[in-house]
């Protein structure tokens, strides 16, 4: 049982390290999103994909170790969550403290990542709204009404009002 607990603590520590690295990448991504640097954003997204893949593998390892612990304790693996396991280790305070520390570190990294990801999501939504506004502005300027502007031959010159084609007449 002691080696299973050591394995679980080791997997949790490695998973925490990966989540902390993912958190740092997400924090680096925030100014890049605000600046609109798509090439750098793509690089960071690729790095994030690698980290997420490693986290997924560690999560599988953690699930396997937790299933082994559940078998040893003759408990249902679905009922054996980390807080429950920490409580069960009251007879072994050193392991209990190490597991609690690993659990707290992992939770802190995940909470920080969630916060930064929500912030980045808001920035992305704002950027998308701005692009949509600019697209609507461009489309509206192309569909602006013609002016009553005639040339010497009494033909309509076909000029349109709009931000792109002409500016406002400041001489009025």
Short mmCIF file of C-alpha atoms in Angstrom, two decimals:
data_model
loop_
_atom_site.label_atom_id
_atom_site.label_comp_id
_atom_site.label_asym_id
_atom_site.label_seq_id
_atom_site.Cartn_x
_atom_site.Cartn_y
_atom_site.Cartn_z
CA UNK A 1 0.00 0.00 0.00
CA UNK A 2 2.85 2.39 0.81
CA UNK A 3 4.35 2.04 -2.68
CA UNK A 4 0.92 2.67 -4.24
CA UNK A 5 0.60 5.87 -2.21
CA UNK A 6 4.10 6.93 -3.27
CA UNK A 7 3.15 6.26 -6.89
CA UNK A 8 -0.04 8.31 -6.51
CA UNK A 9 1.83 11.20 -4.90
CA UNK A 10 4.48 11.04 -7.64
CA UNK A 11 1.86 11.08 -10.42
CA UNK A 12 0.00 13.95 -8.73
CA UNK A 13 3.24 15.94 -8.41
CA UNK A 14 4.11 15.40 -12.07
CA UNK A 15 0.56 16.31 -13.08
CA UNK A 16 0.77 19.48 -10.97
CA UNK A 17 4.04 20.40 -12.68
CA UNK A 18 2.44 20.01 -16.11
CA UNK A 19 -0.61 22.06 -15.09
CA UNK A 20 1.68 24.79 -13.74
CA UNK A 21 3.54 24.84 -17.07
CA UNK A 22 0.19 25.07 -18.86
CA UNK A 23 -0.77 27.94 -16.58
CA UNK A 24 2.44 29.80 -17.49
CA UNK A 25 1.71 29.30 -21.20
CA UNK A 26 -1.82 30.60 -20.74
CA UNK A 27 -0.47 33.65 -18.93
CA UNK A 28 1.99 34.25 -21.80
CA UNK A 29 -0.91 33.93 -24.21
CA UNK A 30 -2.94 36.78 -22.65
CA UNK A 31 -0.87 39.72 -24.02
CA UNK A 32 -0.49 37.91 -27.35
CA UNK A 33 -4.28 37.65 -27.68
CA UNK A 34 -4.62 41.33 -26.81
CA UNK A 35 -1.93 42.24 -29.36
CA UNK A 36 -3.38 40.02 -32.09
CA UNK A 37 -0.12 38.21 -32.94
CA UNK A 38 -1.55 35.12 -34.66
CA UNK A 39 1.78 33.46 -35.44
CA UNK A 40 2.90 33.57 -31.81
CA UNK A 41 -0.57 32.48 -30.68
CA UNK A 42 -0.28 29.43 -32.95
CA UNK A 43 3.10 28.52 -31.44
CA UNK A 44 1.74 28.72 -27.91
CA UNK A 45 -1.33 26.70 -28.89
CA UNK A 46 0.94 23.97 -30.28
CA UNK A 47 2.93 23.92 -27.02
CA UNK A 48 -0.33 23.73 -25.08
CA UNK A 49 -1.43 20.72 -27.12
CA UNK A 50 1.77 18.89 -26.18
CA UNK A 51 1.24 19.67 -22.49
CA UNK A 52 -2.40 18.61 -22.63
CA UNK A 53 -1.34 15.30 -24.19
CA UNK A 54 1.15 14.70 -21.35
CA UNK A 55 -1.49 15.66 -18.77
CA UNK A 56 -3.91 13.22 -20.35
CA UNK A 57 -1.34 10.41 -20.04
CA UNK A 58 -0.65 11.32 -16.40
CA UNK A 59 -4.38 11.38 -15.73
CA UNK A 60 -4.63 7.83 -17.07
CA UNK A 61 -1.74 6.80 -14.81
CA UNK A 62 -3.45 8.44 -11.83
CA UNK A 63 -6.69 6.60 -12.61
CA UNK A 64 -4.78 3.30 -12.79
CA UNK A 65 -3.02 3.87 -9.47
CA UNK A 66 -6.32 4.93 -7.87
CA UNK A 67 -7.96 1.73 -9.19
CA UNK A 68 -5.11 -0.33 -7.68
CA UNK A 69 -5.55 1.43 -4.32
CA UNK A 70 -9.30 0.80 -4.48
CA UNK A 71 -8.63 -2.91 -5.07
CA UNK A 72 -6.26 -3.08 -2.08
CA UNK A 73 -8.74 -1.25 0.16
CA UNK A 74 -11.67 -3.26 -1.25
CA UNK A 75 -13.52 -0.05 -2.11
CA UNK A 76 -15.37 1.14 -5.18
CA UNK A 77 -13.03 3.20 -7.36
CA UNK A 78 -15.81 5.75 -8.01
CA UNK A 79 -16.16 6.43 -4.28
CA UNK A 80 -12.41 6.73 -3.74
CA UNK A 81 -11.66 10.41 -4.33
CA UNK A 82 -8.54 12.18 -3.09
CA UNK A 83 -10.24 13.94 -0.15
CA UNK A 84 -11.67 10.57 0.98
CA UNK A 85 -8.28 8.93 0.59
CA UNK A 86 -6.60 11.71 2.57
CA UNK A 87 -9.11 11.17 5.38
CA UNK A 88 -8.49 7.39 5.34
CA UNK A 89 -4.75 7.95 5.85
CA UNK A 90 -5.18 9.42 9.33
CA UNK A 91 -3.13 6.51 10.76
CA UNK A 92 -0.19 7.52 8.53
CA UNK A 93 0.30 11.27 9.01
CA UNK A 94 3.40 11.56 6.78
CA UNK A 95 1.66 10.03 3.77
CA UNK A 96 -1.53 11.90 4.60
CA UNK A 97 0.32 15.25 4.61
CA UNK A 98 2.23 14.47 1.41
CA UNK A 99 -0.99 13.47 -0.39
CA UNK A 100 -2.82 16.54 0.94
CA UNK A 101 0.02 18.80 -0.24
CA UNK A 102 0.02 17.22 -3.70
CA UNK A 103 -3.76 17.52 -3.89
CA UNK A 104 -3.68 21.19 -2.82
CA UNK A 105 -0.94 22.01 -5.31
CA UNK A 106 -2.88 20.37 -8.14
CA UNK A 107 -6.09 22.17 -7.17
CA UNK A 108 -4.32 25.54 -7.02
CA UNK A 109 -2.82 25.04 -10.49
CA UNK A 110 -6.16 24.00 -11.97
CA UNK A 111 -7.98 26.95 -10.36
CA UNK A 112 -5.35 29.38 -11.67
CA UNK A 113 -5.57 27.84 -15.13
CA UNK A 114 -9.34 28.13 -15.09
CA UNK A 115 -9.14 31.81 -14.13
CA UNK A 116 -6.61 32.67 -16.85
CA UNK A 117 -8.51 30.67 -19.46
CA UNK A 118 -11.72 32.55 -18.63
CA UNK A 119 -9.83 35.84 -19.00
CA UNK A 120 -8.38 34.73 -22.34
CA UNK A 121 -11.82 33.61 -23.47
CA UNK A 122 -13.20 37.08 -22.72
CA UNK A 123 -10.35 38.66 -24.68
CA UNK A 124 -11.00 36.37 -27.64
CA UNK A 125 -14.71 37.13 -27.56
CA UNK A 126 -13.96 40.86 -27.52
CA UNK A 127 -11.59 40.46 -30.45
CA UNK A 128 -14.22 38.51 -32.38
CA UNK A 129 -16.83 41.18 -31.67
CA UNK A 130 -14.42 43.84 -32.93
CA UNK A 131 -13.75 41.90 -36.13
CA UNK A 132 -17.49 41.42 -36.63
CA UNK A 133 -18.07 45.15 -36.09
CA UNK A 134 -15.36 46.03 -38.63
CA UNK A 135 -16.81 43.57 -41.15
CA UNK A 136 -20.26 45.09 -40.71
CA UNK A 137 -18.79 48.58 -41.11
CA UNK A 138 -17.07 47.58 -44.35
CA UNK A 139 -20.20 45.93 -45.71
CA UNK A 140 -22.32 48.95 -44.79
CA UNK A 141 -19.90 51.33 -46.49
CA UNK A 142 -20.09 49.34 -49.72
CA UNK A 143 -23.89 49.50 -49.64
CA UNK A 144 -24.10 53.24 -48.92
CA UNK A 145 -26.63 55.21 -50.99
CA UNK A 146 -25.62 57.16 -54.06
CA UNK A 147 -25.40 60.90 -53.76
CA UNK A 148 -27.14 63.39 -56.00
CA UNK A 149 -23.87 64.30 -57.62
CA UNK A 150 -24.10 65.10 -61.34
CA UNK A 151 -21.36 65.87 -63.79
CA UNK A 152 -21.36 68.45 -66.64
CA UNK A 153 -23.34 66.31 -68.99
CA UNK A 154 -26.14 66.02 -66.44
CA UNK A 155 -25.33 62.41 -65.83
CA UNK A 156 -25.20 60.95 -62.37
CA UNK A 157 -21.54 60.61 -61.39
CA UNK A 158 -22.39 57.47 -59.36
CA UNK A 159 -20.54 58.58 -56.28
CA UNK A 160 -21.51 56.85 -53.07
CA UNK A 161 -21.40 58.11 -49.55
CA UNK A 162 -19.18 56.15 -47.23
CA UNK A 163 -16.21 56.13 -44.95
CA UNK A 164 -13.93 54.27 -47.35
CA UNK A 165 -14.57 56.16 -50.60
CA UNK A 166 -14.73 59.75 -49.42
CA UNK A 167 -14.33 61.69 -46.23
CA UNK A 168 -16.73 64.27 -44.91
CA UNK A 169 -16.78 67.75 -46.39
CA UNK A 170 -15.31 70.00 -43.75
CA UNK A 171 -16.02 73.23 -45.70
CA UNK A 172 -19.72 73.37 -44.90
#
